Short mmCIF file of C-alpha atoms in Angstrom, two decimals:
data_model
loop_
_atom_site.label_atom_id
_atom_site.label_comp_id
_atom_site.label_asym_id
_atom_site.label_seq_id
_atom_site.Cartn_x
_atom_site.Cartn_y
_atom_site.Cartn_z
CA UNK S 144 137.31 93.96 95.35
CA UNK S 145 134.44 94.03 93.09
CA UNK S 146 131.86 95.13 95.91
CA UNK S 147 134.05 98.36 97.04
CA UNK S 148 134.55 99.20 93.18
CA UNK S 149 130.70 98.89 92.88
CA UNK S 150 130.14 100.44 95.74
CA UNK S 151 131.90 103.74 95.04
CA UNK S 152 130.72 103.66 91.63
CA UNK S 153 126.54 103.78 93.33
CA UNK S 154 128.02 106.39 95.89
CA UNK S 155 129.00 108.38 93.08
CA UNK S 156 125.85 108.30 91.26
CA UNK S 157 124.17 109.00 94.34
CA UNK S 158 125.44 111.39 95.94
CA UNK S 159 125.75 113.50 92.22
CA UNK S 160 122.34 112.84 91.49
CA UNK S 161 121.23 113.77 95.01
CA UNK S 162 123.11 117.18 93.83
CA UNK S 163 121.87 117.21 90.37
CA UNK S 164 118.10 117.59 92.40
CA UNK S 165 118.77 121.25 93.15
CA UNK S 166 121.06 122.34 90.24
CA UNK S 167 118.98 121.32 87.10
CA UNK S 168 116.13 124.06 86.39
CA UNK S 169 113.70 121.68 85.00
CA UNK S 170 111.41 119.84 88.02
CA UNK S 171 110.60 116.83 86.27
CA UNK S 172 114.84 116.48 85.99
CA UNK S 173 114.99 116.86 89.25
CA UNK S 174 112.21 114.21 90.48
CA UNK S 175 114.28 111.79 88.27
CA UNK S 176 117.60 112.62 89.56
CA UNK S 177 116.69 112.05 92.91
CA UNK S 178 114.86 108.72 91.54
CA UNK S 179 118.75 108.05 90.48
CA UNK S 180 119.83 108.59 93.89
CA UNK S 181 117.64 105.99 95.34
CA UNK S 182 118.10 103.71 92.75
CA UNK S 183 121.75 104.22 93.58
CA UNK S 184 121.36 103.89 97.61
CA UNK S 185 119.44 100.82 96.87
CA UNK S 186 121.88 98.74 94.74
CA UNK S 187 124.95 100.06 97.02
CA UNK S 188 121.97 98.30 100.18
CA UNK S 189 122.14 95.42 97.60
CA UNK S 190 126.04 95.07 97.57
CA UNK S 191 126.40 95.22 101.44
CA UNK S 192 124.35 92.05 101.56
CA UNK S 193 120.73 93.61 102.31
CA UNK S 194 119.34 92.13 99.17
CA UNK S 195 115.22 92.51 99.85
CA UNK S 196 115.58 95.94 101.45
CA UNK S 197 117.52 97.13 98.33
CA UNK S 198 115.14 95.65 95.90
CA UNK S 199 112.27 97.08 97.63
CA UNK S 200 114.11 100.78 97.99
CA UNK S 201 114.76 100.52 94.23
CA UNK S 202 111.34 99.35 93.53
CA UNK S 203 108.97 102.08 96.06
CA UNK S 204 111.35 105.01 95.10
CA UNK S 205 110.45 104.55 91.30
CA UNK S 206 106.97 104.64 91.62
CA UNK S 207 107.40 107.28 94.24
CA UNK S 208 109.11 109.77 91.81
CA UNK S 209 107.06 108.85 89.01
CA UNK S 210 103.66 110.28 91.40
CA UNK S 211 105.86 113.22 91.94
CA UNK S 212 106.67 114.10 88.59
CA UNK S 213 102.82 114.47 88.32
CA UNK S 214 102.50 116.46 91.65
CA UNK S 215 105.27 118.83 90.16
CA UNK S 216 103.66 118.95 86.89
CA UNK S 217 100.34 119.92 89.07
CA UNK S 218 101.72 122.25 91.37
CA UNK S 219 105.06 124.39 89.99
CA UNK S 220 104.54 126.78 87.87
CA UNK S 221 107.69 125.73 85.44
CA UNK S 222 107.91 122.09 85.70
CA UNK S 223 109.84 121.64 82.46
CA UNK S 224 112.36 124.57 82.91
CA UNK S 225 111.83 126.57 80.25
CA UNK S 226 112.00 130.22 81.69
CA UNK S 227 115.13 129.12 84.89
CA UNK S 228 114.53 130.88 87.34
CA UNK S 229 115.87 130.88 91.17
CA UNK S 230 113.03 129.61 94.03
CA UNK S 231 115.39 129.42 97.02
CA UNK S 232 115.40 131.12 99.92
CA UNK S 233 118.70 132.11 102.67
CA UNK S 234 120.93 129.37 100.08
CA UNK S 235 124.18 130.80 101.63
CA UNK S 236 122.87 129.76 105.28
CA UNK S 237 121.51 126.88 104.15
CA UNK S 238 124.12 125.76 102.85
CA UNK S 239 126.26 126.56 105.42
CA UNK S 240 123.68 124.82 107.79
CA UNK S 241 124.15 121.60 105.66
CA UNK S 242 127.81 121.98 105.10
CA UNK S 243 127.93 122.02 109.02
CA UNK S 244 126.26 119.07 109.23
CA UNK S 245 128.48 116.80 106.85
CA UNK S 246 131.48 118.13 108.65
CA UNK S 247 130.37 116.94 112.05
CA UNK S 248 128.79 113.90 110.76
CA UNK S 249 131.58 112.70 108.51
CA UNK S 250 133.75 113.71 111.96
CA UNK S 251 131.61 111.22 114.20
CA UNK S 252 131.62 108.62 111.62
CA UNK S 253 135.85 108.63 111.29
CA UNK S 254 136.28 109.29 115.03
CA UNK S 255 134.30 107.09 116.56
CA UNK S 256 135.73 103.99 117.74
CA UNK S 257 132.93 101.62 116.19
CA UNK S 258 133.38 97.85 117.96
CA UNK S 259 133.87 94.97 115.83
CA UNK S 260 130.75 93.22 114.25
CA UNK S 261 128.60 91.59 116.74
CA UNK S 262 128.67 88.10 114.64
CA UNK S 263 129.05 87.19 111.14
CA UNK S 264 126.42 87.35 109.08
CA UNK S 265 125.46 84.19 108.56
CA UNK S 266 122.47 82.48 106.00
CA UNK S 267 120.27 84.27 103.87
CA UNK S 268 119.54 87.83 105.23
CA UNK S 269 116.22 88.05 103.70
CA UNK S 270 115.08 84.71 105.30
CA UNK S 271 115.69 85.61 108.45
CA UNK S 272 114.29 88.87 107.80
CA UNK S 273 111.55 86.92 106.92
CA UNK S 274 111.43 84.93 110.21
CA UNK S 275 111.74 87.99 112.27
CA UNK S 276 108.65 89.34 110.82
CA UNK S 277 106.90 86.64 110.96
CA UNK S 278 107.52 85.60 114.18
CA UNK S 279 109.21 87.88 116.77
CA UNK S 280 108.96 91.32 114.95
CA UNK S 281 105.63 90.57 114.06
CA UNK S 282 103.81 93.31 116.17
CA UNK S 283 106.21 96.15 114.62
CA UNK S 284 104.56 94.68 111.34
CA UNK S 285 101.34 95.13 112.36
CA UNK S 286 101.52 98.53 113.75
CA UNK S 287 103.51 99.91 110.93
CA UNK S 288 100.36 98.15 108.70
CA UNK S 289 97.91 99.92 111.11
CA UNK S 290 99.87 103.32 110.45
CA UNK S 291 99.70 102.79 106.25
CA UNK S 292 95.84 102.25 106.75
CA UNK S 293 95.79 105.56 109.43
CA UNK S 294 97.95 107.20 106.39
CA UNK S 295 95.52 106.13 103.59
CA UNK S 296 92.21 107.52 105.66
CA UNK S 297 94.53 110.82 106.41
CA UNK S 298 95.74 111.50 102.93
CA UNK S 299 92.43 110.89 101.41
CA UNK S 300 90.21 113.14 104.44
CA UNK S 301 92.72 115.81 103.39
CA UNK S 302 93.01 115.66 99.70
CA UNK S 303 89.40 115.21 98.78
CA UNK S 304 87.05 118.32 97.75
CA UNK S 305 83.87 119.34 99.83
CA UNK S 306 81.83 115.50 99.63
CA UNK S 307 78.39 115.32 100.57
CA UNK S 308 78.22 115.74 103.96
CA UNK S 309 80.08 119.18 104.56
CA UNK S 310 77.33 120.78 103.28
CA UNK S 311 75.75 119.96 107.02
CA UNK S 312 78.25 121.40 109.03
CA UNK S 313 80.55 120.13 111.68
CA UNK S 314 77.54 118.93 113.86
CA UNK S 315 75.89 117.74 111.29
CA UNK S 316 72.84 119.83 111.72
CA UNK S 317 73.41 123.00 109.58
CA UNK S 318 70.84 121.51 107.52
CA UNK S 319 68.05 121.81 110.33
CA UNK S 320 69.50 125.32 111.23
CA UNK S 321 68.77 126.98 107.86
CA UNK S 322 65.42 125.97 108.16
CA UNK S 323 62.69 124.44 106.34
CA UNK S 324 61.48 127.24 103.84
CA UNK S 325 65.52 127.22 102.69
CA UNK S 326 65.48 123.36 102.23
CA UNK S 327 62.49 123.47 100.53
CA UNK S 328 63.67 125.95 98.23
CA UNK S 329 66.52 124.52 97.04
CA UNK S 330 65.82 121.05 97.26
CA UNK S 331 66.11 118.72 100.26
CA UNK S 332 69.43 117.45 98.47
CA UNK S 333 71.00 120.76 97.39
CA UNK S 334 74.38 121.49 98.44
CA UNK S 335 74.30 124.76 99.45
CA UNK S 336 71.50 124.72 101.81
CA UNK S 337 74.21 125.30 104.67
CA UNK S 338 73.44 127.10 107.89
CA UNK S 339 77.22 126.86 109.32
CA UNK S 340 79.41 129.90 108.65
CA UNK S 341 82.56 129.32 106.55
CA UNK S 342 81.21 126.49 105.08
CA UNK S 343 82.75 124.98 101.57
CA UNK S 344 79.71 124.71 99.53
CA UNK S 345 79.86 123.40 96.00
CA UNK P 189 134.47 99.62 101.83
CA UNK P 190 134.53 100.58 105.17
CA UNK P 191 132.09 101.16 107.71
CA UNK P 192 133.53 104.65 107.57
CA UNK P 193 133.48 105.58 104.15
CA UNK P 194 129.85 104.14 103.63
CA UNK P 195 129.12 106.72 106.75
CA UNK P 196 130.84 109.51 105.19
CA UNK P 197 128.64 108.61 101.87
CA UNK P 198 125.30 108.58 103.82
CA UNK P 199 126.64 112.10 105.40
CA UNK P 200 126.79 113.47 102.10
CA UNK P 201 123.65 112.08 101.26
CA UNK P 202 122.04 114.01 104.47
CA UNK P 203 123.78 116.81 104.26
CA UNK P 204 122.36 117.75 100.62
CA UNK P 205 118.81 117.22 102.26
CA UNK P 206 119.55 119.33 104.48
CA UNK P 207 120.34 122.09 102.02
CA UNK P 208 117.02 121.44 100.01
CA UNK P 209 114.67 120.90 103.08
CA UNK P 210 115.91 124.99 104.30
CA UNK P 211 116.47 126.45 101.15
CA UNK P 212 113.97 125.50 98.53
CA UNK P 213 110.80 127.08 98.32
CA UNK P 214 108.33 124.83 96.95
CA UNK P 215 107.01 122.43 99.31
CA UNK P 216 107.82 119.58 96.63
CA UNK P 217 111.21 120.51 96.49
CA UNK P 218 111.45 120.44 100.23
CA UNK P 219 109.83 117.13 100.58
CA UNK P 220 112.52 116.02 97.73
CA UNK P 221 115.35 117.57 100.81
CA UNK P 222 113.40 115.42 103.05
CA UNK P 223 113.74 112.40 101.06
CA UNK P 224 116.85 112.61 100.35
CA UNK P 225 118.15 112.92 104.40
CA UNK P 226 116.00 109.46 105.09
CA UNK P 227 117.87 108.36 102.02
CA UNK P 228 121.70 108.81 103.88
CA UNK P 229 119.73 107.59 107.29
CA UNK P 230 118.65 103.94 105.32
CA UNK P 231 122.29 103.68 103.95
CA UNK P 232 123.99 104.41 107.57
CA UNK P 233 121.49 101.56 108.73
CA UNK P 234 122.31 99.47 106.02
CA UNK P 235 126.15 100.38 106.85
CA UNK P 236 125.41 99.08 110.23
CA UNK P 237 123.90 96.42 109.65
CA UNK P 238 126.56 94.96 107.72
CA UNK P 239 129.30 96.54 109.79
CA UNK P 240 128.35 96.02 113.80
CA UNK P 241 125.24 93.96 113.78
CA UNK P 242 123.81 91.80 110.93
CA UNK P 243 120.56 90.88 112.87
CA UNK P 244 117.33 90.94 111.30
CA UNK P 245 116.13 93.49 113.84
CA UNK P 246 118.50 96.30 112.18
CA UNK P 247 116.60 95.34 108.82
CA UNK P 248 112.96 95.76 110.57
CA UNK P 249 114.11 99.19 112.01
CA UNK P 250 115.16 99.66 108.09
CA UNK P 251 111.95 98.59 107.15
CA UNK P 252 110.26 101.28 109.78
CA UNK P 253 112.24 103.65 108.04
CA UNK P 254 111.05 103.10 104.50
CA UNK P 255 107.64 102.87 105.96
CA UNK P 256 108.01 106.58 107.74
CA UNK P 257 109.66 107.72 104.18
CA UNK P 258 106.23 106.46 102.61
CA UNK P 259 103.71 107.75 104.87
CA UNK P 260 105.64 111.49 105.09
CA UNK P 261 105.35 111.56 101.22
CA UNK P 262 101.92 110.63 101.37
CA UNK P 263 100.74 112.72 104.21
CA UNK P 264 103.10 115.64 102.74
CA UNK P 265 101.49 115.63 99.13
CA UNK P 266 97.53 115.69 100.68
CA UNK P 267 99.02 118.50 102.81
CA UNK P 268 100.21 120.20 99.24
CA UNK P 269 96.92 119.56 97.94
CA UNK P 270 94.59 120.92 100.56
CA UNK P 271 97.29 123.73 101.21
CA UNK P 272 96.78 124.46 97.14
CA UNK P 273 92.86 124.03 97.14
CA UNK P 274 92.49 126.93 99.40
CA UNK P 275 94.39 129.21 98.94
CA UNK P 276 96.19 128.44 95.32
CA UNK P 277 99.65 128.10 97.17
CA UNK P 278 102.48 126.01 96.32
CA UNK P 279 105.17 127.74 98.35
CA UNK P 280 106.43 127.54 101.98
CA UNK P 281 106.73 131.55 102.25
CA UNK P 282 103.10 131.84 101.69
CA UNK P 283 101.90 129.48 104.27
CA UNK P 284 103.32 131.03 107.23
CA UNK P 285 100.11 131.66 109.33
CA UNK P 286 101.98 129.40 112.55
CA UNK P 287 105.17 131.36 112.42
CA UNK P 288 105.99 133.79 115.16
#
């Protein structure tokens, strides 16, 4: 009894926070509302039995909204909502688009026939969890840790500003293009000695 | 709690994504749509899992999931920065250049 009451409570919060994301005017509301929402999706994960995957959900969407307050105080021009103002685009057909899509989702999920549970669930979920990854689901682990480390080298090669070596073009060699009298000018280490066109130079 | 109603929630939960990912115009705000349509797809698995098939393979596919959540958020932010860098734009409308 307790778990559907607690349940419905989370879906509650959840769902109205997940709301509450494109209502309030104020983006730093916003990146905690929807920090509510998975805090919310994570506890109800918590009260069907998957204990580690809601702790963890609770745990990476905090810090995950707390680096995107900081991208929205970076990036938006009115991250604290003083002067409201309306950034949406089509809203009727989008939300006719999403409307749509709950009706025919929330269809599926009453009219389906869904078969009885496979097997109880038996033991401690988040042991055998941790006996899957350790021993049969063990490659999925490693490619999704090769994938964070791909991630990581993506995110940074994209992010970072002009380094040290743009300055020699794609090939490398926009150095040796530009000549010597130019290097020698400038300095062998100067930056913008750059014979490539459309070069960033600092 | 039924199977059903935890699917109807996670619906819900998609279904206001879906709204933000096609309406908003900052790319933030459409990463937050984004985030919050994984964030109905983890409670449907979840809902499954308890449901029709408590194995610990459901939970690694979970696990996948939270791991695709991280890397689009990552990989979507150095996007938003580079996009910013150079050209000063923080808005879907102005980056457009693949469109049509």
């Amino acid at each position: 009894m307790w778990q559907t009451v607690t349940f419905w409570v989370l879906a509650g919060v959840a769902v109205a926070a997940g709301v509450a994301v494109f209502r309030v005017a104020s983006m730093a509301r916003a990146t905690y509302a929807l920090a509510v929402s998975f805090v919310a999706v994570g506890l109800a994960l918590v009260v069907v039995g998957l204990d580690y995957l809601g702790i963890v959900t609770v745990l990476m969407m905090v810090m995950e909204m707390a680096v995107m307050a900081v991208y929205m105080v970076m990036f938006m021009m009115n991250p604290g909502g003083l002067m409201p103002m309306s950034m949406v685009h089509s809203p009727r057909g989008a939300a006719g688009l999403a409307a749509g899509t709950f009706v025919m989702l929330s269809a599926a999920a009453v009219g389906v026939p869904w078969p009885d549970r496979s097997r109880a669930v038996s033991g401690d979920a988040t042991a055998a969890l941790g006996g899957a990854i350790m021993g049969s689901q063990m490659l999925v682990m490693m490619l999704v840790g090769a994938l964070l480390f791909a991630t990581i080298v993506a995110t940074v090669v994209l992010a970072a500003r002009a380094t040290r070596y743009d300055r020699l073009g794609r090939d490398l060699r926009a150095a040796r293009r530009a000549g010597p009298s130019a290097r020698n000018a400038r300095g062998p280490h100067d930056p913008r000695v750059d014979g490539a066109a459309g070069q960033v130079t600092s | 709690m039924t199977l059903q109603g935890l699917l109807v929630v996670a619906a819900a939960l998609f279904a206001i994504g879906v709204y933000g990912a096609l309406s908003q115009q900052s790319i933030v705000m459409v990463m937050m749509g984004l985030e919050l349509m994984i964030n109905g797809v983890l409670l449907a698995g979840g809902g499954f899992w308890a449901f029709l098939a408590p194995t610990p393979q459901v939970q690694v596919a979970l696990l996948v999931v939270i791991s695709a959540m991280t890397v689009e958020m990552a990989l979507g932010f150095a996007v938003t920065v580079l996009l910013y860098r150079s050209r000063e734009v923080d808005m879907v409308d102005m980056a457009t250049d693949l469109s049509g």
